[in-house]
Amino acid sequence: MNGYAGKILRVNLTTGEIRKEPYPENVARDLLGGRGLGIYILWNEVPAGADPLGPENKLIASTGILSGLLVPGAGKMDWACKSPQTGGYASANVGGHLTSELKYAGYDAIILEGISPRPVYLFIDDDKVELRDAADLWGKGSMTVEEILKKRLGEDFQIATIGPGGENLVKYACITTDYGRQAGRGGVGAVMGSKKVKAVAVHGTQTVPVADPARFWQLAHEMFAACKASPGLELWQRYGTAGVPTWANEIGAFPTRNFQQGTFEEHAGLDGKVMRERIVLTDKGCACCPCPCGKYSYTKKYGVFVEGPEYETSALLGGNVALGDIEDVAYANYLCDELGIDTISAGNAIAFAMECYEKEILNREQTGGVELRFGNPQAVFTMIERIARREGLGDLLAEGVKVAAEKIGQGSYDWAIQVKGMEQSGYDTHAAPAMLLAYMTADVGAHHNRAWAITYDIQVGREKVSEDKVAKVIELQHVRPLFDVMGACRLQWIELSIDVTSYAPIVAAITGVERSWEDLLKISERVWNYTRMYWFREVEGFGREWDYPPPRFYKEEATGGATAGKKATWEDAMQLLDWYYAQRGWDQNGHPTEAKLAELGLKAYLK
Ligand code: SF4
């Protein structure tokens, strides 16, 4: 099959059996790959009701049709499983160099199934595939293990690891690659840890077949030329997402003190220019990227190297816990990366606990002696360690803010900032209805990457609640996740403004199958509805209530800054949901209708 390595590597960790299987042609035709393959395997191979941390769950690492080819930003990979955090669908996207290396080794995807009786790492060197003992690596940090394996196997190996957070089944443990790139959300690292897999190491020397190489080269050159000519290139490469805090702060969307407001008085210390001057050593990018947005940094204050902090980390481990010194945030970032937990969820969990402490719902005995107040960096560092190691209060916070609030009670559910059990990423939504809806309806929980709709809120009227905002959220939920299906980064489109429809002809040149941009969007919509049906299958009573927003945004006004006194209303949130379901062709409980499933050709996939 052109564009595919053509094989899936299936690793049964219980028995040690390793099989190479052909890539399913129907998936290539109807779901293309990436997260399309992930949901297909989950639906067909993980029995309904499976324990996310048990042997029946599977962890699927899948490349896309663009992976391994010279297309701008084609270095993205999808990790999917049944989420131990939400009980529903998890898909975590990560950049770096692993996705192309896997394809060069001859595999489009890896399926990890069962549970190993002892810690192992998966070694892949083209056709040679082995499970190797990882007893000496267990307990070590993610980046430490990456360094050890690179020394042991060679720099040409690309490596994904988990840290102690994954080993200890923290519900938002991540998988790390490239010394600081994270498949961060939904607990994919906990699932890898439950399987006793410490790392995956890959080296490959093969090529990826392309249907029409001449056409491909021409189109690829045009796409790179468009990136190079973009007026946005210089700023984006210089600051990456670290340029966002100042903008987010100005518009009152920078999460501050557990999303009590969207303006942080010390935000200037987190600004991209300050970060560049104080800690950045060099730029760092994924495979085939013409605009490396990663910043590799060194903090003298703490003596550690770290990739970042990127925007989400500055938001959740900066403003949200009230740290305004970029070196403090960089160290918190380093700890999360090395210990293998998601900075977004960790920042939320610690901010939630800080608010409980300041409201005297948690006392000093319960925090294990930690003065858990906003703005205390040592408290943040200690809690990151305790979460990753599940010590004291950290054990409860390792379950996520929804579970923590249910246990703590006393009204704390109102300030547990989550949807579907996943903590909200870095935009305050007191006064941003489109972004609020994007969080409510994202197919993994409150994550921004499915629809970054806040710019549309700003563009058409901040507080306006309208059907066009709903249409924009749905449009974004098809365009942006399509990149996760194709295995490419979306930022060349968003930040460099390259023509998004230019991906259709290059996919056609690679595969030899002519598909229009609308055809690709239809695949994305199919995948979106497939994942929605997965939630209905896996979560008892799933439906409309699972799309409700965090109470803070409609019960409490923002306490200060650019959006002081503003809040969403319950009625508006419900109106947005009504419109959303109607526009999607779903019923008012949020279930795709039979007609929608038939239109998308999904019924055959749901048996
Ligand atoms: Fe990776 Fe950033 Fe380049 Fe995207 S823009 S491919 S995330 S380095």
Coordinates of C-alpha atoms and ligand atoms in Angstrom, one line a residue:
M1 CA 0.0 0.0 0.0
N2 CA 1.5 3.3 -1.0
G3 CA 2.2 5.6 1.9
Y4 CA 2.2 2.8 4.4
A5 CA 4.9 0.6 5.7
G6 CA 2.2 -2.0 5.4
K7 CA 2.7 -3.8 8.7
I8 CA 1.5 -3.6 12.3
L9 CA 3.6 -4.9 15.0
R10 CA 1.6 -6.8 17.6
V11 CA 3.3 -7.5 20.9
N12 CA 1.6 -9.8 23.4
L13 CA 3.4 -8.9 26.7
T14 CA 1.7 -11.8 28.6
T15 CA 3.1 -14.5 26.3
G16 CA 6.0 -12.7 24.8
E17 CA 4.6 -13.5 21.3
I18 CA 5.5 -10.9 18.6
R19 CA 3.6 -10.9 15.3
K20 CA 3.8 -8.8 12.2
E21 CA 0.4 -8.3 10.6
P22 CA -0.8 -6.6 7.4
Y23 CA -2.3 -3.1 7.8
P24 CA -6.1 -3.4 7.4
E25 CA -7.0 -2.1 4.0
N26 CA -10.4 -0.9 5.1
V27 CA -8.8 1.3 7.7
A28 CA -6.5 2.8 5.1
R29 CA -9.5 3.4 2.9
D30 CA -12.1 4.7 5.4
L31 CA -10.1 6.0 8.4
L32 CA -6.7 6.6 6.8
G33 CA -4.5 6.0 9.9
G34 CA -3.1 7.7 13.0
R35 CA -6.0 8.1 15.5
G36 CA -8.3 6.5 12.9
L37 CA -6.4 3.2 13.3
G38 CA -6.3 3.7 17.1
I39 CA -10.1 3.9 17.6
Y40 CA -10.6 1.0 15.1
I41 CA -8.3 -1.3 17.2
L42 CA -9.9 -0.1 20.5
W43 CA -13.4 -0.8 19.2
N44 CA -12.7 -4.2 17.7
E45 CA -10.1 -5.6 20.1
V46 CA -10.6 -4.2 23.6
P47 CA -13.7 -5.8 25.1
A48 CA -16.5 -3.5 26.3
G49 CA -16.1 -2.8 30.0
A50 CA -12.4 -3.7 30.1
D51 CA -10.3 -2.5 33.0
P52 CA -8.1 0.3 31.5
L53 CA -5.2 -0.8 33.6
G54 CA -5.8 -4.5 33.1
P55 CA -4.5 -7.0 30.5
E56 CA -7.5 -6.5 28.1
N57 CA -6.7 -2.9 27.4
K58 CA -4.4 -2.2 24.5
L59 CA -2.0 0.7 23.9
I60 CA -1.8 1.6 20.2
A61 CA 1.0 3.7 18.9
S62 CA 0.2 4.7 15.3
T63 CA 1.8 6.7 12.6
G64 CA 0.0 8.6 9.8
I65 CA 0.1 8.6 6.0
L66 CA 2.5 11.6 6.0
S67 CA 4.9 10.1 8.7
G68 CA 8.4 9.4 7.4
L69 CA 7.9 11.6 4.3
L70 CA 9.3 15.0 3.6
V71 CA 6.1 16.9 4.3
P72 CA 6.2 20.0 6.7
G73 CA 5.7 18.9 10.3
A74 CA 5.2 15.2 9.4
G75 CA 6.6 14.0 12.8
K76 CA 3.5 13.4 14.8
M77 CA 2.3 10.2 16.3
D78 CA -0.9 9.1 18.1
W79 CA -1.0 6.9 21.3
A80 CA -4.5 5.5 22.0
C81 CA -6.1 3.4 24.6
K82 CA -9.1 3.1 26.9
S83 CA -8.3 5.9 29.3
P84 CA -7.7 5.1 33.0
Q85 CA -8.4 8.7 33.7
T86 CA -11.8 9.1 32.1
G87 CA -12.9 5.5 31.3
G88 CA -13.5 6.6 27.7
Y89 CA -11.4 7.3 24.7
A90 CA -7.8 8.5 25.1
S91 CA -5.6 9.7 22.3
A92 CA -2.4 11.6 23.0
N93 CA -0.5 13.1 20.2
V94 CA 3.2 13.7 20.3
G95 CA 5.9 15.1 18.0
G96 CA 9.6 14.2 17.7
H97 CA 11.4 11.6 15.6
L98 CA 9.9 8.3 16.7
T99 CA 7.0 8.3 14.2
S100 CA 9.3 8.4 11.1
E101 CA 11.8 6.0 12.6
L102 CA 9.0 3.5 13.2
K103 CA 7.9 3.7 9.6
Y104 CA 11.5 3.3 8.5
A105 CA 11.7 0.2 10.6
G106 CA 8.8 -1.1 8.5
Y107 CA 5.8 -0.6 10.8
D108 CA 2.8 1.7 10.7
A109 CA 1.8 1.0 14.3
I110 CA 2.6 -1.0 17.4
I111 CA -0.1 -2.7 19.5
L112 CA 0.9 -3.5 23.1
E113 CA -1.4 -6.0 24.6
G114 CA -1.5 -8.1 27.8
I115 CA 0.8 -7.5 30.8
S116 CA 4.4 -8.5 31.0
P117 CA 5.4 -10.6 34.1
R118 CA 8.5 -8.3 34.6
P119 CA 9.6 -4.9 33.4
V120 CA 10.7 -4.9 29.8
Y121 CA 11.5 -2.5 27.0
L122 CA 10.6 -3.2 23.4
F123 CA 13.6 -3.2 21.1
I124 CA 12.9 -2.7 17.3
D125 CA 15.7 -2.7 14.8
D126 CA 14.1 -3.2 11.4
D127 CA 13.0 -6.9 11.4
K128 CA 14.7 -7.7 14.7
V129 CA 12.1 -7.2 17.4
E130 CA 12.6 -8.3 21.0
L131 CA 11.3 -7.8 24.5
R132 CA 14.4 -7.0 26.7
D133 CA 14.8 -6.9 30.4
A134 CA 14.3 -3.5 31.9
A135 CA 14.8 -4.3 35.6
D136 CA 17.7 -1.8 35.8
L137 CA 15.6 0.9 34.2
W138 CA 12.5 0.6 36.3
G139 CA 12.2 3.4 38.8
K140 CA 14.3 5.8 36.8
G141 CA 13.2 9.1 35.2
S142 CA 12.0 9.3 31.6
M143 CA 14.8 11.4 30.2
T144 CA 17.4 9.5 32.3
V145 CA 16.2 6.3 30.7
E146 CA 16.2 7.8 27.2
E147 CA 19.9 8.8 27.7
I148 CA 20.8 5.4 29.0
L149 CA 19.2 3.6 26.1
K150 CA 20.7 6.0 23.6
K151 CA 24.2 5.2 25.0
R152 CA 23.4 1.5 25.1
L153 CA 21.8 1.1 21.7
G154 CA 23.1 4.1 19.7
E155 CA 22.0 7.7 18.9
D156 CA 20.1 6.4 15.9
F157 CA 17.5 4.8 18.1
Q158 CA 14.4 6.9 18.8
I159 CA 13.0 6.2 22.2
A160 CA 9.7 6.6 24.1
T161 CA 9.7 6.1 27.9
I162 CA 7.6 6.3 31.0
G163 CA 8.8 7.7 34.3
P164 CA 7.8 6.7 37.9
G165 CA 4.4 8.4 37.3
G166 CA 3.6 5.8 34.7
E167 CA 5.0 2.9 36.8
N168 CA 2.8 4.1 39.7
L169 CA -0.3 4.4 37.5
V170 CA -0.9 8.1 37.9
K171 CA -4.0 8.6 36.0
Y172 CA -2.4 11.3 33.9
A173 CA 1.0 9.8 33.4
C174 CA 2.5 10.6 30.0
I175 CA 4.9 9.0 27.5
T176 CA 8.0 10.9 26.7
T177 CA 10.2 11.0 23.6
D178 CA 12.9 13.3 22.3
Y179 CA 14.0 14.4 25.8
G180 CA 10.9 16.3 26.6
R181 CA 8.1 15.8 24.0
Q182 CA 5.0 14.3 25.7
A183 CA 2.1 12.2 24.7
G184 CA 0.6 13.9 27.6
R185 CA -3.1 13.4 28.1
G186 CA -5.6 10.7 29.2
G187 CA -3.2 8.5 31.0
V188 CA -1.4 6.7 28.2
G189 CA 1.7 6.5 30.3
A190 CA -0.3 4.7 33.1
V191 CA -1.4 2.1 30.6
M192 CA 2.2 1.6 29.4
G193 CA 3.2 1.3 33.1
S194 CA 0.4 -1.2 33.8
K195 CA 1.8 -3.4 31.0
K196 CA 5.3 -3.2 32.7
V197 CA 6.8 -1.6 29.5
K198 CA 9.4 1.0 30.5
A199 CA 10.4 2.0 27.0
V200 CA 10.1 1.4 23.2
A201 CA 13.4 1.8 21.2
V202 CA 13.2 2.0 17.4
H203 CA 15.7 2.1 14.6
G204 CA 14.8 1.6 10.9
T205 CA 16.6 1.8 7.6
Q206 CA 13.8 1.2 5.1
T207 CA 11.8 3.6 2.9
V208 CA 8.1 4.4 2.5
P209 CA 6.6 3.7 -0.9
V210 CA 5.0 6.7 -2.7
A211 CA 2.6 6.3 -5.6
D212 CA 3.8 9.3 -7.7
P213 CA 7.2 10.5 -6.5
A214 CA 7.5 13.3 -9.1
R215 CA 4.2 14.9 -8.1
F216 CA 5.0 14.3 -4.4
W217 CA 8.3 16.2 -4.7
Q218 CA 6.8 19.1 -6.5
L219 CA 4.0 19.5 -3.9
A220 CA 6.3 19.0 -1.0
H221 CA 8.7 21.7 -2.3
E222 CA 5.7 24.0 -2.7
M223 CA 4.6 23.4 0.9
F224 CA 8.1 24.0 2.3
A225 CA 8.4 27.2 0.1
A226 CA 5.1 28.5 1.5
C227 CA 6.3 27.9 5.1
K228 CA 9.6 29.6 4.3
A229 CA 7.8 32.6 2.8
S230 CA 5.4 33.0 5.6
P231 CA 5.5 36.3 7.5
G232 CA 4.7 34.4 10.7
L233 CA 7.8 32.2 10.5
E234 CA 10.3 34.4 12.3
L235 CA 8.2 35.1 15.4
W236 CA 6.9 31.5 15.6
Q237 CA 10.4 30.0 15.4
R238 CA 11.8 32.5 17.9
Y239 CA 9.2 32.0 20.6
G240 CA 7.0 29.1 19.7
T241 CA 4.0 28.8 22.0
A242 CA 6.0 30.7 24.7
G243 CA 4.8 33.8 22.9
V244 CA 1.2 33.0 23.9
P245 CA 1.1 33.9 27.7
T246 CA 1.2 37.7 27.1
W247 CA -1.6 37.5 24.5
A248 CA -3.7 35.2 26.7
N249 CA -3.2 37.4 29.7
E250 CA -4.2 40.5 27.7
I251 CA -7.5 38.9 26.7
G252 CA -8.2 37.6 30.2
A253 CA -7.8 33.9 29.2
F254 CA -4.6 33.0 31.1
P255 CA -5.6 30.5 33.9
T256 CA -4.8 32.1 37.2
R257 CA -5.2 30.6 40.7
N258 CA -7.1 27.6 39.6
F259 CA -9.1 29.4 36.9
Q260 CA -10.5 32.0 39.3
Q261 CA -9.6 34.6 36.8
G262 CA -7.8 35.0 33.4
T263 CA -5.3 37.6 34.2
F264 CA -2.1 36.9 36.2
E265 CA -0.4 40.0 37.7
E266 CA 3.1 38.4 37.3
H267 CA 2.6 37.1 33.8
A268 CA 5.5 39.3 32.4
G269 CA 8.0 36.9 34.1
L270 CA 6.6 34.1 31.8
D271 CA 6.7 36.0 28.6
G272 CA 8.5 34.4 25.6
K273 CA 11.1 37.3 25.4
V274 CA 12.0 36.9 29.1
M275 CA 12.2 33.2 28.7
R276 CA 14.4 33.5 25.6
E277 CA 16.8 35.9 27.4
R278 CA 17.0 33.9 30.7
I279 CA 16.9 30.2 29.9
V280 CA 16.6 29.2 26.2
L281 CA 19.7 27.6 24.8
T282 CA 18.5 26.6 21.3
D283 CA 15.5 25.8 19.1
K284 CA 14.3 22.2 18.8
G285 CA 11.9 20.6 16.3
C286 CA 10.2 17.5 15.2
A287 CA 11.1 15.5 12.1
C288 CA 10.6 17.5 8.8
C289 CA 9.7 20.7 10.6
P290 CA 10.5 24.0 8.8
C291 CA 9.7 26.1 11.9
P292 CA 11.0 24.4 15.1
C293 CA 8.9 25.7 17.9
G294 CA 10.5 23.7 20.7
K295 CA 12.8 25.6 23.0
Y296 CA 15.6 23.7 24.8
S297 CA 16.4 25.5 28.0
Y298 CA 18.7 25.4 31.0
T299 CA 17.8 26.9 34.4
K300 CA 20.8 28.1 36.3
K301 CA 18.7 28.4 39.5
Y302 CA 18.0 24.7 39.5
G303 CA 20.8 23.4 37.3
V304 CA 18.6 21.3 34.9
F305 CA 17.9 21.1 31.2
V306 CA 14.3 21.0 30.0
E307 CA 12.4 21.3 26.7
G308 CA 10.1 24.3 27.3
P309 CA 8.2 25.5 29.1
E310 CA 5.7 25.8 26.3
Y311 CA 2.5 27.7 26.7
E312 CA 0.3 25.1 28.4
T313 CA 3.0 24.5 31.0
S314 CA 3.5 28.2 31.7
A315 CA -0.3 28.5 32.0
L316 CA -1.0 25.5 34.3
L317 CA 2.3 25.4 36.3
G318 CA 2.7 29.2 36.1
G319 CA -0.4 31.4 36.4
N320 CA -2.7 28.6 37.6
V321 CA -0.5 28.0 40.7
A322 CA 0.6 31.7 40.7
L323 CA 4.3 31.2 39.9
G324 CA 5.7 34.1 37.9
D325 CA 9.3 33.2 37.6
I326 CA 10.1 31.3 34.4
E327 CA 12.9 29.4 36.2
D328 CA 10.5 28.1 38.8
V329 CA 8.1 27.0 36.0
A330 CA 11.0 25.5 34.0
Y331 CA 11.9 23.4 37.1
A332 CA 8.3 22.3 37.6
N333 CA 8.3 21.4 33.9
Y334 CA 11.5 19.4 34.3
L335 CA 10.1 17.5 37.3
C336 CA 6.9 16.5 35.5
D337 CA 8.9 15.4 32.4
E338 CA 11.4 13.4 34.3
L339 CA 8.8 11.8 36.6
G340 CA 6.5 11.2 33.6
I341 CA 3.3 13.2 34.4
D342 CA 1.3 15.6 32.3
T343 CA 2.0 19.2 33.2
I344 CA -1.6 20.3 32.3
S345 CA -3.3 17.9 34.7
A346 CA -0.6 18.2 37.3
G347 CA -0.9 22.0 37.3
N348 CA -4.7 21.7 37.7
A349 CA -4.5 19.1 40.5
I350 CA -2.0 21.2 42.5
A351 CA -4.0 24.4 42.0
F352 CA -7.2 22.6 43.0
A353 CA -5.5 21.4 46.2
M354 CA -4.1 24.9 46.9
E355 CA -7.6 26.4 46.7
C356 CA -8.8 23.7 49.1
Y357 CA -6.0 24.6 51.5
E358 CA -6.6 28.3 51.3
K359 CA -10.3 27.7 51.9
E360 CA -9.3 25.6 54.9
I361 CA -10.9 22.4 53.5
L362 CA -7.5 20.8 53.6
N363 CA -5.2 21.3 56.6
R364 CA -1.5 21.1 57.0
E365 CA -1.7 17.6 58.4
Q366 CA -3.5 16.5 55.3
T367 CA -0.9 18.1 53.0
G368 CA 1.9 16.3 54.8
G369 CA 3.3 19.6 56.3
V370 CA 3.3 21.4 53.0
E371 CA 2.3 25.1 53.0
L372 CA 0.1 24.6 50.0
R373 CA -0.5 28.2 49.0
F374 CA -0.6 29.8 45.6
G375 CA 2.7 31.3 44.7
N376 CA 4.8 28.8 46.7
P377 CA 7.2 27.1 44.3
Q378 CA 8.5 24.6 46.8
A379 CA 5.0 23.4 47.5
V380 CA 4.5 22.9 43.7
F381 CA 7.8 20.9 43.4
T382 CA 7.0 18.8 46.5
M383 CA 3.5 18.0 45.2
I384 CA 4.7 17.0 41.8
E385 CA 7.1 14.5 43.4
R386 CA 4.3 13.2 45.7
I387 CA 1.8 12.8 42.9
A388 CA 4.3 10.9 40.8
R389 CA 5.2 8.6 43.7
R390 CA 1.6 8.5 45.1
E391 CA 2.7 9.7 48.5
G392 CA 0.2 11.2 51.0
L393 CA -2.1 13.7 49.4
G394 CA -0.3 13.1 46.1
D395 CA -1.9 9.7 46.0
L396 CA -5.4 11.3 45.9
L397 CA -4.3 14.0 43.4
A398 CA -2.8 11.3 41.2
E399 CA -6.4 10.3 40.5
G400 CA -7.3 13.7 39.0
V401 CA -9.4 16.6 40.2
K402 CA -12.7 15.0 39.6
V403 CA -12.0 12.0 41.8
A404 CA -10.3 14.2 44.3
A405 CA -13.3 16.6 44.6
E406 CA -15.7 13.6 44.9
K407 CA -13.6 12.4 47.9
I408 CA -13.0 15.8 49.5
G409 CA -16.5 17.1 49.0
Q410 CA -17.5 20.3 50.8
G411 CA -18.4 22.1 47.5
S412 CA -15.0 21.5 46.0
Y413 CA -16.5 19.9 42.9
D414 CA -17.3 23.5 41.8
W415 CA -13.6 24.3 41.5
A416 CA -12.5 21.0 40.0
I417 CA -11.8 22.3 36.5
Q418 CA -12.5 19.3 34.3
V419 CA -14.8 17.8 31.7
K420 CA -15.3 14.0 31.5
G421 CA -12.7 13.6 34.2
M422 CA -9.9 15.3 32.2
E423 CA -8.5 18.5 33.6
Q424 CA -9.0 21.6 31.4
S425 CA -6.0 22.9 29.5
G426 CA -4.7 26.5 29.4
Y427 CA -7.6 28.9 28.6
D428 CA -10.0 30.5 31.1
T429 CA -13.5 30.2 29.8
H430 CA -15.5 32.6 32.0
A431 CA -16.0 34.7 28.9
A432 CA -15.3 32.6 25.8
P433 CA -18.4 30.6 24.8
A434 CA -16.9 28.9 21.7
M435 CA -13.8 27.8 23.7
L436 CA -16.0 26.6 26.5
L437 CA -18.0 24.5 24.0
A438 CA -14.8 23.2 22.6
Y439 CA -13.7 22.0 26.0
M440 CA -17.2 20.6 26.7
T441 CA -17.3 18.5 23.6
A442 CA -13.7 17.5 22.9
D443 CA -13.6 13.7 22.5
V444 CA -11.0 13.0 25.2
G445 CA -12.1 15.6 27.9
A446 CA -11.3 19.2 28.4
H447 CA -8.4 19.5 25.9
H448 CA -7.8 22.5 23.7
N449 CA -6.1 20.8 20.7
R450 CA -9.4 19.5 19.2
A451 CA -10.7 23.1 18.6
W452 CA -8.7 26.1 19.6
A453 CA -11.8 28.3 19.2
I454 CA -10.9 31.2 21.5
T455 CA -9.5 33.2 18.6
Y456 CA -13.0 33.0 17.0
D457 CA -14.5 34.3 20.3
I458 CA -12.2 37.3 20.1
Q459 CA -12.8 37.8 16.4
V460 CA -16.7 37.8 16.3
G461 CA -17.6 39.1 19.8
R462 CA -16.3 37.9 23.1
E463 CA -19.5 37.1 24.9
K464 CA -21.7 36.4 21.9
V465 CA -23.5 33.0 22.1
S466 CA -24.4 32.1 18.5
E467 CA -24.9 29.3 16.1
D468 CA -21.9 30.4 14.0
K469 CA -19.7 29.8 17.0
V470 CA -21.0 26.3 17.3
A471 CA -20.4 25.8 13.6
K472 CA -16.8 27.0 14.0
V473 CA -16.1 24.6 16.9
I474 CA -17.4 21.7 14.7
E475 CA -15.3 22.9 11.7
L476 CA -12.2 23.0 13.9
Q477 CA -13.0 19.6 15.4
H478 CA -12.8 18.2 11.9
V479 CA -9.8 20.1 10.6
R480 CA -7.5 19.9 13.6
P481 CA -7.9 16.2 14.5
L482 CA -7.4 15.4 10.8
F483 CA -3.7 16.2 11.3
D484 CA -3.7 13.5 14.0
V485 CA -5.1 11.1 11.5
M486 CA -2.5 12.1 8.9
G487 CA 0.5 12.1 11.3
A488 CA 1.4 15.8 10.8
C489 CA 1.6 19.0 12.9
R490 CA -1.1 21.5 12.4
L491 CA 1.0 24.5 13.4
Q492 CA 2.3 25.1 9.8
W493 CA -1.4 25.8 8.9
I494 CA -2.2 27.7 12.1
E495 CA 0.9 29.8 12.6
L496 CA 2.4 30.0 9.1
S497 CA -1.0 30.2 7.3
I498 CA -0.1 27.6 4.6
D499 CA -3.2 26.5 2.6
V500 CA -4.8 23.7 4.5
T501 CA -6.3 22.3 1.4
S502 CA -2.8 21.6 0.0
Y503 CA -2.7 18.5 2.1
A504 CA -5.3 16.8 -0.1
P505 CA -3.1 16.6 -3.3
I506 CA -0.1 15.5 -1.4
V507 CA -2.0 12.7 0.3
A508 CA -3.2 11.7 -3.2
A509 CA 0.3 11.8 -4.6
I510 CA 1.5 9.5 -1.7
T511 CA -1.4 7.0 -1.8
G512 CA -2.4 7.1 -5.4
V513 CA -6.0 7.5 -4.3
E514 CA -7.5 10.9 -5.3
R515 CA -9.3 12.5 -2.4
S516 CA -10.5 16.0 -2.1
W517 CA -10.0 18.1 1.0
E518 CA -13.7 17.6 1.7
D519 CA -13.2 13.8 1.4
L520 CA -10.4 14.1 4.1
L521 CA -12.7 16.1 6.3
K522 CA -15.4 13.4 6.0
I523 CA -12.8 10.9 7.2
S524 CA -12.2 13.1 10.2
E525 CA -15.9 13.4 10.9
R526 CA -16.2 9.6 10.7
V527 CA -13.4 9.2 13.3
W528 CA -15.0 11.9 15.5
N529 CA -18.3 10.0 15.5
Y530 CA -16.6 6.7 16.0
T531 CA -14.9 8.0 19.2
R532 CA -18.2 9.4 20.4
M533 CA -19.8 5.9 20.0
Y534 CA -16.9 4.5 21.9
W535 CA -17.8 6.7 24.9
F536 CA -21.4 5.5 24.8
R537 CA -20.2 1.9 24.7
E538 CA -17.7 2.2 27.5
V539 CA -19.2 4.6 30.0
E540 CA -22.5 3.6 31.7
G541 CA -25.0 6.4 31.5
F542 CA -22.9 8.4 29.1
G543 CA -24.6 11.3 27.4
R544 CA -25.4 15.0 27.7
E545 CA -24.4 15.4 31.3
W546 CA -20.9 14.3 30.4
D547 CA -20.6 17.4 28.2
Y548 CA -21.4 19.8 31.0
P549 CA -18.9 22.6 31.7
P550 CA -16.9 23.0 35.0
P551 CA -19.3 24.7 37.4
R552 CA -16.8 27.5 38.1
F553 CA -17.4 29.1 34.7
Y554 CA -21.2 29.5 35.1
K555 CA -21.5 29.8 38.9
E556 CA -18.7 32.3 39.7
E557 CA -17.6 35.5 38.0
A558 CA -14.0 36.0 37.1
T559 CA -12.4 37.6 40.1
G560 CA -10.2 40.1 38.4
G561 CA -8.3 41.2 35.3
A562 CA -9.6 41.7 31.8
T563 CA -12.7 39.6 32.3
A564 CA -13.4 40.7 35.9
G565 CA -17.1 40.2 36.8
K566 CA -17.8 38.0 33.7
K567 CA -19.1 34.5 33.7
A568 CA -20.9 32.1 31.3
T569 CA -24.5 31.2 32.2
W570 CA -26.0 27.7 32.5
E571 CA -28.7 28.6 30.0
D572 CA -26.1 29.7 27.4
A573 CA -24.1 26.5 28.0
M574 CA -27.2 24.4 27.4
Q575 CA -28.2 26.4 24.3
L576 CA -24.7 25.8 22.9
L577 CA -25.1 22.1 23.5
D578 CA -28.5 22.0 21.8
W579 CA -27.2 23.7 18.7
Y580 CA -24.1 21.6 18.7
Y581 CA -26.0 18.3 18.8
A582 CA -28.4 19.5 16.1
Q583 CA -25.6 20.7 13.8
R584 CA -23.7 17.4 14.3
G585 CA -26.8 15.2 13.5
W586 CA -26.9 13.9 17.1
D587 CA -29.9 13.6 19.3
Q588 CA -30.3 15.8 22.4
N589 CA -28.5 13.3 24.6
G590 CA -25.5 13.7 22.3
H591 CA -25.9 10.3 20.6
P592 CA -25.2 10.2 16.9
T593 CA -28.4 9.5 15.0
E594 CA -28.8 6.4 12.8
A595 CA -29.0 8.7 9.8
K596 CA -25.7 10.3 10.7
L597 CA -24.0 7.0 11.3
A598 CA -25.3 5.7 7.9
E599 CA -24.3 8.9 6.1
L600 CA -20.7 8.4 7.5
G601 CA -20.6 4.7 6.5
L602 CA -19.9 4.0 10.2
K603 CA -22.6 1.3 10.8
A604 CA -20.4 -1.5 9.5
Y605 CA -17.7 -0.4 11.9
L606 CA -19.9 -0.5 15.0
K607 CA -20.7 -4.2 15.0
Ligands
SF4_1 FE1 7.0 20.0 16.1 FE2 6.6 22.6 16.7 FE3 7.5 21.9 14.3 FE4 5.0 21.4 15.1 S1 5.8 23.4 14.8 S2 6.4 20.0 14.0 S3 5.3 20.9 17.2 S4 8.6 21.7 16.2

